[in-house]
Amino acid sequence: MKFSLLILTGITLLTFQGKAQNAIQASGNETKLSLQEAVNIALKNNISVKQSENQLLLSNLQLKQSKDNRLPNANGSINESFNFGRSLDPFTNTYIEKNINYNSLSVNANVTIFNGFLLRNTILQNDLLLKATELDLQAMRENVSLQVVLAYLNILNAQDILVISQSQTQITALQIQRTDKLVQAGSLPQSNLLDLKAQLATEETTVINNQSTLDLAKLSLIQLLNDKNITDVAVERVSLPVPATSQGYDATATKIFEIAEKNQPTIKAADLRIQGAMKGIEIARAGFLPTVSAGANLGANQSNAQKLYRQDGTTSSNLGTVNVSGVDYPLVVTQARFVEDGTVAYFQQLKNTANYGFGFNATIPIFSRFLNKNRVAQAKIQKSNADLTALQARQTLRQNIEQAYTNMNNAAKRFDALTIQVTALEESFRAAESRFGAGAIDFVNYSLQKTNLDKARGNQIQAKYDFIFRTKILDYYQNKPLTF
């Protein structure tokens, strides 16, 4: 009997170890993944991460634009107009009975010299908001990574529980073979064999349920990966040490919070937004200060009314007579006669009419219907909201750490208790198995012992992974890597 028990125990251990090593063997449709590979794929495909990356690009552009606003502003314009009938000659400023088309070109530029430090404070504010957005992206990446680690551990947990249930099923199958021989030999009643077969059917149902749990755990990871080419996964086993719960965690909840407050990106981002809100107040106050700017312009025009003329002989005009000493002398004036000889060339007209100038402008606010005053008040309210948001972030962080620390301690206690329970139930089951084989106890007692042991082993595995995950959460709050 002892020899048979040793064989069964050995087969159980070998089966469990073999399945634990081979549980990740991939079929043709499975994608083998390590924990780091899973994290990288999830970060690459996660929609929230991509949205945060786009927000970072927008913040970069916003900062760049605020810096570019210090540059001069230049504009050019071209105007073409057509006048029919009685029109104003743009060169002689007289009305003529002629159709005129008029073309003007101009370039003007202006630059802000002083506007109450609005430009400088806007740049500083956008720089702070950019850094806060970078931290938001970091926080989003870390959150996704933590979700992947949880999903990955859930798969390993489900695999281990499945392996245990399969091992227990194989033990029952071996027990059936042994009992069948004893029944045929007349050493045991037929009912023992039937009860064992019913037990095997129940355990096979448990295997199916555990396989379903594993499939759902894989599905959760696949959904986090968000890759249409990955339809099934086979995760690599990671080295998970047996929890040393007796040593406790290496930091208290208070110490963890002190570290997290200095390192968590959500806290840093909230503090940066407070500084950005303070700059917002200074920006609003700029409305009370004068604005000084400088400008320059350059212009020229052209029209078909500007003509070329050439001399075409002379004309004499009799202006009358002039009496000198009683003698009348005729007064004749000879003038050169000019006729149109085409239109002045386009670029020649632009050269002839070119004009330029520059100047300075100062705008002094006197009364703006309390607009600037209300803007400052709104900026102060936004600063107050930023303070409250940062306070809420710290409060949430403390609560999460305290809850995670309590959950970790409870998981440690549960694992210790279940470890003791499994050890005791293993001894009890070995004794029950020997007595059942000898016919000293009935199947009900034997089945109860086996069921209790199977349940305790499953609970122990769950407690183990729960404890490991809780410690990883505390590691995350301390900015430690999530690797194993």
Tab-separated table of C-alpha atoms in Angstrom:
chain	number	residue	atom	x	y	z
A	1	MET	CA	0.000	0.000	0.000
A	2	LYS	CA	2.795	2.427	0.901
A	3	PHE	CA	4.566	1.576	-2.353
A	4	SER	CA	1.391	2.306	-4.322
A	5	LEU	CA	0.969	5.601	-2.498
A	6	LEU	CA	4.538	6.637	-3.328
A	7	ILE	CA	3.951	5.849	-7.000
A	8	LEU	CA	0.788	7.923	-7.078
A	9	THR	CA	2.493	10.817	-5.304
A	10	GLY	CA	5.448	10.689	-7.668
A	11	ILE	CA	3.214	10.643	-10.705
A	12	THR	CA	1.325	13.641	-9.319
A	13	LEU	CA	4.475	15.692	-8.804
A	14	LEU	CA	5.930	14.785	-12.166
A	15	THR	CA	2.658	15.540	-13.913
A	16	PHE	CA	2.339	18.920	-12.201
A	17	GLN	CA	5.908	19.920	-13.000
A	18	GLY	CA	5.647	18.724	-16.576
A	19	LYS	CA	2.419	20.543	-17.215
A	20	ALA	CA	3.686	23.688	-15.537
A	21	GLN	CA	6.607	23.686	-17.942
A	22	ASN	CA	4.521	22.815	-21.003
A	23	ALA	CA	1.387	24.824	-20.295
A	24	ILE	CA	2.660	27.605	-22.536
A	25	GLN	CA	3.472	25.446	-25.529
A	26	ALA	CA	1.880	27.152	-28.479
A	27	SER	CA	-0.366	25.670	-31.090
A	28	GLY	CA	-0.288	26.882	-34.662
A	29	ASN	CA	-2.476	29.922	-33.888
A	30	GLU	CA	-0.852	30.916	-30.611
A	31	THR	CA	1.610	33.772	-30.267
A	32	LYS	CA	4.365	33.197	-27.735
A	33	LEU	CA	4.886	36.252	-25.571
A	34	SER	CA	7.119	37.241	-22.714
A	35	LEU	CA	5.859	39.723	-20.150
A	36	GLN	CA	7.951	42.533	-21.630
A	37	GLU	CA	6.768	41.742	-25.152
A	38	ALA	CA	3.156	41.823	-23.999
A	39	VAL	CA	3.694	45.194	-22.338
A	40	ASN	CA	5.380	46.622	-25.438
A	41	ILE	CA	2.595	45.469	-27.764
A	42	ALA	CA	-0.107	46.838	-25.465
A	43	LEU	CA	1.626	50.207	-25.196
A	44	LYS	CA	2.005	50.364	-28.962
A	45	ASN	CA	-1.661	49.624	-29.706
A	46	ASN	CA	-3.508	51.098	-26.735
A	47	ILE	CA	-5.935	53.806	-27.888
A	48	SER	CA	-5.693	55.832	-24.672
A	49	VAL	CA	-1.915	55.902	-24.981
A	50	LYS	CA	-2.206	57.080	-28.588
A	51	GLN	CA	-4.617	59.814	-27.532
A	52	SER	CA	-2.161	60.934	-24.862
A	53	GLU	CA	0.617	60.958	-27.471
A	54	ASN	CA	-1.546	63.147	-29.744
A	55	GLN	CA	-2.243	65.473	-26.833
A	56	LEU	CA	1.503	65.739	-26.283
A	57	LEU	CA	1.970	66.701	-29.935
A	58	LEU	CA	-0.702	69.394	-29.556
A	59	SER	CA	1.000	70.740	-26.436
A	60	ASN	CA	4.298	70.867	-28.320
A	61	LEU	CA	2.676	72.852	-31.112
A	62	GLN	CA	1.024	75.165	-28.630
A	63	LEU	CA	4.376	75.915	-26.983
A	64	LYS	CA	6.040	76.435	-30.370
A	65	GLN	CA	3.312	78.851	-31.448
A	66	SER	CA	3.630	80.869	-28.243
A	67	LYS	CA	7.356	81.252	-28.954
A	68	ASP	CA	6.710	82.146	-32.609
A	69	ASN	CA	4.322	84.900	-31.485
A	70	ARG	CA	7.401	86.955	-30.547
A	71	LEU	CA	8.316	87.223	-34.241
A	72	PRO	CA	7.154	90.128	-36.452
A	73	ASN	CA	3.900	89.794	-38.317
A	74	ALA	CA	4.035	90.607	-42.048
A	75	ASN	CA	1.257	90.769	-44.635
A	76	GLY	CA	1.068	91.600	-48.301
A	77	SER	CA	-1.943	92.742	-50.333
A	78	ILE	CA	-2.817	93.229	-53.976
A	79	ASN	CA	-5.787	95.312	-55.086
A	80	GLU	CA	-7.204	95.585	-58.582
A	81	SER	CA	-10.176	97.865	-59.323
A	82	PHE	CA	-12.034	98.915	-62.459
A	83	ASN	CA	-13.904	102.211	-62.883
A	84	PHE	CA	-16.212	103.018	-65.817
A	85	GLY	CA	-17.598	106.321	-67.077
A	86	ARG	CA	-16.613	109.473	-65.210
A	87	SER	CA	-13.668	108.350	-63.091
A	88	LEU	CA	-11.129	109.936	-60.801
A	89	ASP	CA	-7.626	109.984	-62.210
A	90	PRO	CA	-5.464	108.657	-59.329
A	91	PHE	CA	-2.483	110.684	-60.499
A	92	THR	CA	-4.041	114.081	-61.251
A	93	ASN	CA	-6.895	113.681	-58.780
A	94	THR	CA	-9.275	115.098	-61.413
A	95	TYR	CA	-12.322	113.574	-63.001
A	96	ILE	CA	-12.047	112.383	-66.559
A	97	GLU	CA	-14.446	110.774	-68.958
A	98	LYS	CA	-12.501	107.560	-69.294
A	99	ASN	CA	-12.540	103.972	-68.056
A	100	ILE	CA	-9.739	103.417	-65.548
A	101	ASN	CA	-8.304	100.287	-64.004
A	102	TYR	CA	-6.177	100.737	-60.908
A	103	ASN	CA	-3.731	98.304	-59.276
A	104	SER	CA	-2.012	98.735	-55.892
A	105	LEU	CA	0.556	96.617	-54.024
A	106	SER	CA	1.466	96.909	-50.348
A	107	VAL	CA	3.454	95.116	-47.676
A	108	ASN	CA	3.179	95.891	-43.990
A	109	ALA	CA	4.776	94.439	-40.884
A	110	ASN	CA	4.418	94.953	-37.165
A	111	VAL	CA	6.060	93.592	-34.067
A	112	THR	CA	5.038	93.714	-30.427
A	113	ILE	CA	7.617	95.450	-28.265
A	114	PHE	CA	5.847	95.233	-24.918
A	115	ASN	CA	2.465	93.835	-23.908
A	116	GLY	CA	2.672	93.426	-20.161
A	117	PHE	CA	4.906	90.307	-20.378
A	118	LEU	CA	1.963	88.415	-21.859
A	119	LEU	CA	4.111	86.692	-24.475
A	120	ARG	CA	6.794	85.642	-21.981
A	121	ASN	CA	4.302	84.342	-19.414
A	122	THR	CA	2.336	82.498	-22.089
A	123	ILE	CA	5.519	80.698	-23.158
A	124	LEU	CA	6.281	79.761	-19.544
A	125	GLN	CA	2.711	78.550	-19.003
A	126	ASN	CA	2.691	76.416	-22.142
A	127	ASP	CA	6.065	74.943	-21.205
A	128	LEU	CA	4.653	73.888	-17.820
A	129	LEU	CA	1.558	72.414	-19.469
A	130	LEU	CA	3.755	70.509	-21.934
A	131	LYS	CA	5.689	68.935	-19.068
A	132	ALA	CA	2.407	68.059	-17.345
A	133	THR	CA	1.169	66.413	-20.550
A	134	GLU	CA	4.391	64.389	-20.772
A	135	LEU	CA	3.734	63.138	-17.248
A	136	ASP	CA	0.135	62.317	-18.179
A	137	LEU	CA	1.467	60.130	-20.984
A	138	GLN	CA	3.895	58.462	-18.576
A	139	ALA	CA	1.075	57.780	-16.128
A	140	MET	CA	-1.075	56.324	-18.898
A	141	ARG	CA	1.751	54.039	-20.018
A	142	GLU	CA	2.359	52.839	-16.463
A	143	ASN	CA	-1.341	52.187	-15.939
A	144	VAL	CA	-1.543	50.091	-19.115
A	145	SER	CA	1.611	48.220	-18.100
A	146	LEU	CA	0.075	47.424	-14.727
A	147	GLN	CA	-3.065	46.090	-16.410
A	148	VAL	CA	-0.941	43.845	-18.639
A	149	VAL	CA	0.991	42.518	-15.633
A	150	LEU	CA	-2.295	41.695	-13.885
A	151	ALA	CA	-3.662	39.935	-16.993
A	152	TYR	CA	-0.368	38.057	-17.428
A	153	LEU	CA	-0.410	36.878	-13.795
A	154	ASN	CA	-4.058	35.850	-14.150
A	155	ILE	CA	-3.060	33.568	-17.037
A	156	LEU	CA	-0.267	32.003	-14.987
A	157	ASN	CA	-2.661	31.585	-12.075
A	158	ALA	CA	-5.266	29.930	-14.301
A	159	GLN	CA	-2.613	27.666	-15.829
A	160	ASP	CA	-1.418	26.476	-12.411
A	161	ILE	CA	-4.954	25.773	-11.211
A	162	LEU	CA	-5.704	23.921	-14.448
A	163	VAL	CA	-2.557	21.828	-14.023
A	164	ILE	CA	-3.578	20.890	-10.473
A	165	SER	CA	-7.075	19.881	-11.550
A	166	GLN	CA	-5.648	17.809	-14.414
A	167	SER	CA	-3.205	16.137	-12.044
A	168	GLN	CA	-5.965	15.293	-9.598
A	169	THR	CA	-7.996	13.828	-12.455
A	170	GLN	CA	-5.086	11.611	-13.423
A	171	ILE	CA	-4.724	10.462	-9.808
A	172	THR	CA	-8.394	9.518	-9.749
A	173	ALA	CA	-7.998	7.674	-13.063
A	174	LEU	CA	-5.104	5.658	-11.599
A	175	GLN	CA	-7.169	4.983	-8.494
A	176	ILE	CA	-9.976	3.663	-10.733
A	177	GLN	CA	-7.589	1.250	-12.433
A	178	ARG	CA	-6.331	-0.014	-9.081
A	179	THR	CA	-9.833	-0.305	-7.598
A	180	ASP	CA	-11.085	-2.125	-10.693
A	181	LYS	CA	-8.477	-4.818	-10.158
A	182	LEU	CA	-9.412	-5.114	-6.467
A	183	VAL	CA	-13.113	-5.333	-7.366
A	184	GLN	CA	-12.418	-8.080	-9.900
A	185	ALA	CA	-10.402	-9.859	-7.247
A	186	GLY	CA	-13.342	-9.553	-4.854
A	187	SER	CA	-11.410	-7.427	-2.342
A	188	LEU	CA	-13.655	-4.342	-2.758
A	189	PRO	CA	-17.347	-3.905	-3.583
A	190	GLN	CA	-18.493	-2.707	-7.015
A	191	SER	CA	-19.896	0.501	-5.469
A	192	ASN	CA	-16.365	1.758	-4.753
A	193	LEU	CA	-15.525	1.611	-8.431
A	194	LEU	CA	-18.752	3.341	-9.450
A	195	ASP	CA	-18.203	6.111	-6.899
A	196	LEU	CA	-14.692	6.707	-8.215
A	197	LYS	CA	-15.976	6.939	-11.776
A	198	ALA	CA	-18.556	9.508	-10.659
A	199	GLN	CA	-15.753	11.389	-8.882
A	200	LEU	CA	-13.709	11.329	-12.099
A	201	ALA	CA	-16.617	12.795	-14.068
A	202	THR	CA	-16.921	15.613	-11.523
A	203	GLU	CA	-13.206	16.334	-11.697
A	204	GLU	CA	-13.260	16.357	-15.484
A	205	THR	CA	-16.010	18.967	-15.285
A	206	THR	CA	-13.742	20.989	-12.999
A	207	VAL	CA	-10.972	20.711	-15.591
A	208	ILE	CA	-13.325	22.061	-18.245
A	209	ASN	CA	-14.313	24.963	-15.991
A	210	ASN	CA	-10.675	25.746	-15.234
A	211	GLN	CA	-9.850	25.627	-18.938
A	212	SER	CA	-12.653	28.132	-19.516
A	213	THR	CA	-11.163	30.372	-16.825
A	214	LEU	CA	-7.802	30.170	-18.577
A	215	ASP	CA	-9.380	31.021	-21.933
A	216	LEU	CA	-11.054	34.088	-20.415
A	217	ALA	CA	-7.761	35.172	-18.832
A	218	LYS	CA	-6.084	34.896	-22.234
A	219	LEU	CA	-8.913	36.852	-23.811
A	220	SER	CA	-8.391	39.675	-21.312
A	221	LEU	CA	-4.718	39.900	-22.265
A	222	ILE	CA	-5.508	39.704	-25.992
A	223	GLN	CA	-7.954	42.576	-25.640
A	224	LEU	CA	-5.285	44.647	-23.881
A	225	LEU	CA	-2.821	43.875	-26.698
A	226	ASN	CA	-5.342	45.197	-29.251
A	227	ASP	CA	-3.552	43.489	-32.132
A	228	LYS	CA	-5.794	41.880	-34.764
A	229	ASN	CA	-2.985	39.494	-35.722
A	230	ILE	CA	-2.952	37.976	-32.222
A	231	THR	CA	-5.905	35.662	-31.703
A	232	ASP	CA	-4.393	33.381	-29.056
A	233	VAL	CA	-1.411	33.683	-26.742
A	234	ALA	CA	1.020	31.385	-25.008
A	235	VAL	CA	2.773	33.292	-22.250
A	236	GLU	CA	6.254	32.456	-21.097
A	237	ARG	CA	6.573	31.334	-17.524
A	238	VAL	CA	8.256	33.846	-15.250
A	239	SER	CA	10.219	33.001	-12.160
A	240	LEU	CA	7.874	33.733	-9.279
A	241	PRO	CA	9.449	33.159	-5.875
A	242	VAL	CA	7.422	31.623	-3.086
A	243	PRO	CA	6.081	34.611	-1.138
A	244	ALA	CA	8.207	35.303	1.935
A	245	THR	CA	5.235	36.647	3.849
A	246	SER	CA	6.943	36.285	7.202
A	247	GLN	CA	9.440	39.003	6.233
A	248	GLY	CA	6.677	41.477	5.440
A	249	TYR	CA	6.981	44.312	2.954
A	250	ASP	CA	10.158	46.409	3.081
A	251	ALA	CA	8.312	49.705	3.630
A	252	THR	CA	5.317	50.973	5.560
A	253	ALA	CA	2.287	52.530	3.906
A	254	THR	CA	3.385	55.960	5.119
A	255	LYS	CA	6.871	55.521	3.680
A	256	ILE	CA	5.446	54.291	0.373
A	257	PHE	CA	3.233	57.387	0.165
A	258	GLU	CA	6.177	59.693	0.844
A	259	ILE	CA	8.105	58.071	-2.003
A	260	ALA	CA	5.101	57.991	-4.350
A	261	GLU	CA	4.291	61.645	-3.697
A	262	LYS	CA	7.714	62.586	-5.072
A	263	ASN	CA	7.726	60.172	-8.009
A	264	GLN	CA	4.196	59.522	-9.236
A	265	PRO	CA	3.593	61.317	-12.575
A	266	THR	CA	-0.001	62.176	-11.674
A	267	ILE	CA	1.189	64.169	-8.638
A	268	LYS	CA	3.966	65.874	-10.584
A	269	ALA	CA	1.530	66.780	-13.372
A	270	ALA	CA	-0.950	68.242	-10.877
A	271	ASP	CA	1.782	70.399	-9.306
A	272	LEU	CA	2.908	71.633	-12.723
A	273	ARG	CA	-0.655	72.638	-13.554
A	274	ILE	CA	-0.735	74.701	-10.360
A	275	GLN	CA	2.324	76.579	-11.598
A	276	GLY	CA	0.670	76.955	-14.993
A	277	ALA	CA	-2.440	78.413	-13.345
A	278	MET	CA	-0.252	80.931	-11.507
A	279	LYS	CA	1.157	82.021	-14.849
A	280	GLY	CA	-2.430	82.310	-16.059
A	281	ILE	CA	-3.042	84.974	-13.390
A	282	GLU	CA	-0.017	86.940	-14.600
A	283	ILE	CA	-1.264	86.627	-18.177
A	284	ALA	CA	-4.653	88.007	-17.176
A	285	ARG	CA	-3.030	90.937	-15.343
A	286	ALA	CA	-1.225	91.919	-18.538
A	287	GLY	CA	-4.513	93.409	-19.707
A	288	PHE	CA	-4.026	96.306	-17.270
A	289	LEU	CA	-0.672	97.303	-18.824
A	290	PRO	CA	0.021	99.256	-22.032
A	291	THR	CA	0.860	97.520	-25.287
A	292	VAL	CA	3.613	98.980	-27.454
A	293	SER	CA	4.208	97.888	-31.035
A	294	ALA	CA	6.177	99.040	-34.068
A	295	GLY	CA	5.089	98.880	-37.690
A	296	ALA	CA	6.394	99.516	-41.180
A	297	ASN	CA	4.812	99.583	-44.637
A	298	LEU	CA	5.827	99.657	-48.282
A	299	GLY	CA	3.480	100.372	-51.184
A	300	ALA	CA	3.211	101.167	-54.894
A	301	ASN	CA	0.452	101.443	-57.512
A	302	GLN	CA	-0.240	101.326	-61.217
A	303	SER	CA	-3.035	102.558	-63.461
A	304	ASN	CA	-3.776	102.739	-67.164
A	305	ALA	CA	-4.422	106.461	-66.649
A	306	GLN	CA	-0.697	107.181	-66.357
A	307	LYS	CA	0.327	107.920	-69.957
A	308	LEU	CA	3.480	108.642	-71.907
A	309	TYR	CA	3.550	111.833	-74.030
A	310	ARG	CA	5.750	112.989	-76.944
A	311	GLN	CA	6.148	116.408	-78.521
A	312	ASP	CA	4.374	116.826	-81.823
A	313	GLY	CA	5.260	120.286	-83.057
A	314	THR	CA	4.182	123.574	-81.531
A	315	THR	CA	1.048	125.638	-81.264
A	316	SER	CA	0.738	129.424	-81.243
A	317	SER	CA	-1.858	131.251	-79.242
A	318	ASN	CA	-2.805	134.914	-79.763
A	319	LEU	CA	-3.337	136.430	-76.376
A	320	GLY	CA	-4.256	139.842	-77.694
A	321	THR	CA	-2.176	143.041	-77.906
A	322	VAL	CA	-0.036	145.042	-75.589
A	323	ASN	CA	0.026	148.852	-75.886
A	324	VAL	CA	3.448	150.273	-75.514
A	325	SER	CA	3.800	154.091	-75.950
A	326	GLY	CA	0.586	154.214	-77.877
A	327	VAL	CA	1.564	151.416	-80.161
A	328	ASP	CA	-0.356	148.027	-80.013
A	329	TYR	CA	1.862	144.994	-80.207
A	330	PRO	CA	0.335	141.554	-80.759
A	331	LEU	CA	0.959	139.020	-77.892
A	332	VAL	CA	1.573	135.558	-79.334
A	333	VAL	CA	2.643	132.585	-77.216
A	334	THR	CA	4.201	129.523	-78.819
A	335	GLN	CA	3.901	126.237	-76.877
A	336	ALA	CA	5.054	122.745	-77.531
A	337	ARG	CA	2.252	120.375	-78.512
A	338	PHE	CA	2.231	116.929	-76.789
A	339	VAL	CA	0.240	113.883	-77.766
A	340	GLU	CA	-0.250	110.498	-75.968
A	341	ASP	CA	2.375	107.940	-76.768
A	342	GLY	CA	1.155	104.881	-74.804
A	343	THR	CA	0.957	103.951	-71.110
A	344	VAL	CA	3.837	104.039	-68.660
A	345	ALA	CA	5.242	100.518	-68.171
A	346	TYR	CA	3.892	98.526	-65.221
A	347	PHE	CA	7.119	98.147	-63.230
A	348	GLN	CA	8.147	101.714	-64.083
A	349	GLN	CA	4.920	102.916	-62.505
A	350	LEU	CA	5.609	100.831	-59.411
A	351	LYS	CA	9.068	102.374	-59.190
A	352	ASN	CA	7.704	105.883	-59.684
A	353	THR	CA	4.978	105.468	-57.047
A	354	ALA	CA	6.915	103.493	-54.429
A	355	ASN	CA	6.358	104.760	-50.875
A	356	TYR	CA	7.259	103.501	-47.407
A	357	GLY	CA	7.024	104.451	-43.773
A	358	PHE	CA	7.273	103.218	-40.213
A	359	GLY	CA	5.887	104.148	-36.842
A	360	PHE	CA	5.108	103.189	-33.285
A	361	ASN	CA	1.827	102.548	-31.540
A	362	ALA	CA	0.946	102.467	-27.866
A	363	THR	CA	-2.392	101.231	-26.571
A	364	ILE	CA	-3.167	102.244	-23.008
A	365	PRO	CA	-6.145	100.516	-21.345
A	366	ILE	CA	-8.413	102.984	-19.596
A	367	PHE	CA	-11.726	101.210	-19.155
A	368	SER	CA	-12.588	97.785	-20.557
A	369	ARG	CA	-15.995	97.272	-18.942
A	370	PHE	CA	-14.242	95.298	-16.161
A	371	LEU	CA	-13.135	92.690	-18.703
A	372	ASN	CA	-9.555	92.552	-17.408
A	373	LYS	CA	-10.700	92.496	-13.787
A	374	ASN	CA	-12.993	89.547	-14.476
A	375	ARG	CA	-10.254	87.721	-16.379
A	376	VAL	CA	-7.969	87.984	-13.354
A	377	ALA	CA	-10.777	86.705	-11.119
A	378	GLN	CA	-11.368	83.752	-13.461
A	379	ALA	CA	-7.635	82.958	-13.500
A	380	LYS	CA	-7.576	82.934	-9.698
A	381	ILE	CA	-10.516	80.511	-9.634
A	382	GLN	CA	-8.674	78.249	-12.096
A	383	LYS	CA	-5.652	78.390	-9.772
A	384	SER	CA	-7.871	77.363	-6.858
A	385	ASN	CA	-9.259	74.460	-8.899
A	386	ALA	CA	-5.709	73.370	-9.760
A	387	ASP	CA	-4.871	73.397	-6.032
A	388	LEU	CA	-7.916	71.262	-5.271
A	389	THR	CA	-7.103	68.859	-8.111
A	390	ALA	CA	-3.590	68.370	-6.734
A	391	LEU	CA	-4.978	67.878	-3.235
A	392	GLN	CA	-7.471	65.328	-4.561
A	393	ALA	CA	-4.696	63.507	-6.434
A	394	ARG	CA	-2.675	63.219	-3.212
A	395	GLN	CA	-5.684	62.074	-1.245
A	396	THR	CA	-6.553	59.450	-3.861
A	397	LEU	CA	-2.933	58.301	-3.957
A	398	ARG	CA	-2.819	57.902	-0.174
A	399	GLN	CA	-6.111	55.990	-0.138
A	400	ASN	CA	-4.985	53.689	-2.952
A	401	ILE	CA	-1.693	52.961	-1.214
A	402	GLU	CA	-3.378	52.283	2.133
A	403	GLN	CA	-5.877	49.973	0.441
A	404	ALA	CA	-3.156	48.190	-1.547
A	405	TYR	CA	-1.057	47.778	1.595
A	406	THR	CA	-4.008	46.327	3.519
A	407	ASN	CA	-4.828	43.988	0.619
A	408	MET	CA	-1.189	42.888	0.507
A	409	ASN	CA	-1.165	42.094	4.227
A	410	ASN	CA	-4.450	40.209	3.961
A	411	ALA	CA	-3.146	38.249	0.961
A	412	ALA	CA	-0.014	37.348	2.940
A	413	LYS	CA	-2.053	36.132	5.904
A	414	ARG	CA	-4.355	34.192	3.609
A	415	PHE	CA	-1.405	32.553	1.833
A	416	ASP	CA	0.197	31.547	5.143
A	417	ALA	CA	-3.052	30.088	6.433
A	418	LEU	CA	-3.703	28.198	3.208
A	419	THR	CA	-0.139	26.865	3.146
A	420	ILE	CA	-0.676	25.371	6.602
A	421	GLN	CA	-4.057	24.053	5.511
A	422	VAL	CA	-2.643	22.409	2.359
A	423	THR	CA	0.126	20.734	4.351
A	424	ALA	CA	-2.366	19.368	6.867
A	425	LEU	CA	-4.825	18.244	4.192
A	426	GLU	CA	-2.082	16.489	2.229
A	427	GLU	CA	-1.221	14.431	5.299
A	428	SER	CA	-4.886	13.774	5.946
A	429	PHE	CA	-5.527	12.768	2.341
A	430	ARG	CA	-2.609	10.345	2.297
A	431	ALA	CA	-4.023	8.687	5.366
A	432	ALA	CA	-7.532	8.662	3.901
A	433	GLU	CA	-6.227	7.207	0.647
A	434	SER	CA	-4.554	4.347	2.502
A	435	ARG	CA	-7.631	3.655	4.562
A	436	PHE	CA	-9.893	3.851	1.498
A	437	GLY	CA	-7.679	1.409	-0.358
A	438	ALA	CA	-7.890	-0.943	2.626
A	439	GLY	CA	-11.673	-0.543	2.791
A	440	ALA	CA	-11.508	1.101	6.241
A	441	ILE	CA	-13.533	4.200	5.144
A	442	ASP	CA	-16.258	4.699	2.598
A	443	PHE	CA	-16.083	6.691	-0.589
A	444	VAL	CA	-17.910	9.703	0.876
A	445	ASN	CA	-15.173	10.355	3.420
A	446	TYR	CA	-12.456	9.705	0.853
A	447	SER	CA	-14.078	12.065	-1.666
A	448	LEU	CA	-14.532	14.762	0.978
A	449	GLN	CA	-10.838	14.618	1.874
A	450	LYS	CA	-9.802	14.813	-1.753
A	451	THR	CA	-12.209	17.677	-2.540
A	452	ASN	CA	-10.975	19.677	0.433
A	453	LEU	CA	-7.362	19.192	-0.649
A	454	ASP	CA	-8.067	20.190	-4.247
A	455	LYS	CA	-9.919	23.298	-3.137
A	456	ALA	CA	-7.182	24.270	-0.684
A	457	ARG	CA	-4.481	23.903	-3.343
A	458	GLY	CA	-6.431	26.087	-5.756
A	459	ASN	CA	-6.997	28.701	-3.063
A	460	GLN	CA	-3.312	28.622	-2.155
A	461	ILE	CA	-2.315	29.340	-5.746
A	462	GLN	CA	-4.800	32.188	-5.970
A	463	ALA	CA	-3.495	33.641	-2.706
A	464	LYS	CA	0.059	33.365	-4.005
A	465	TYR	CA	-0.664	35.316	-7.174
A	466	ASP	CA	-2.825	37.789	-5.279
A	467	PHE	CA	0.040	38.503	-2.894
A	468	ILE	CA	2.537	38.866	-5.735
A	469	PHE	CA	0.290	41.269	-7.611
A	470	ARG	CA	-0.352	43.347	-4.476
A	471	THR	CA	3.370	43.682	-3.898
A	472	LYS	CA	3.825	44.743	-7.520
A	473	ILE	CA	1.263	47.503	-7.011
A	474	LEU	CA	3.254	48.766	-4.033
A	475	ASP	CA	6.430	48.523	-6.119
A	476	TYR	CA	4.720	50.577	-8.829
A	477	TYR	CA	3.904	53.348	-6.355
A	478	GLN	CA	7.600	53.492	-5.475
A	479	ASN	CA	8.622	53.763	-9.134
A	480	LYS	CA	10.156	50.286	-9.127
A	481	PRO	CA	10.169	48.183	-12.321
A	482	LEU	CA	7.248	45.817	-12.877
A	483	THR	CA	9.485	42.985	-14.032
A	484	PHE	CA	10.007	39.741	-12.099
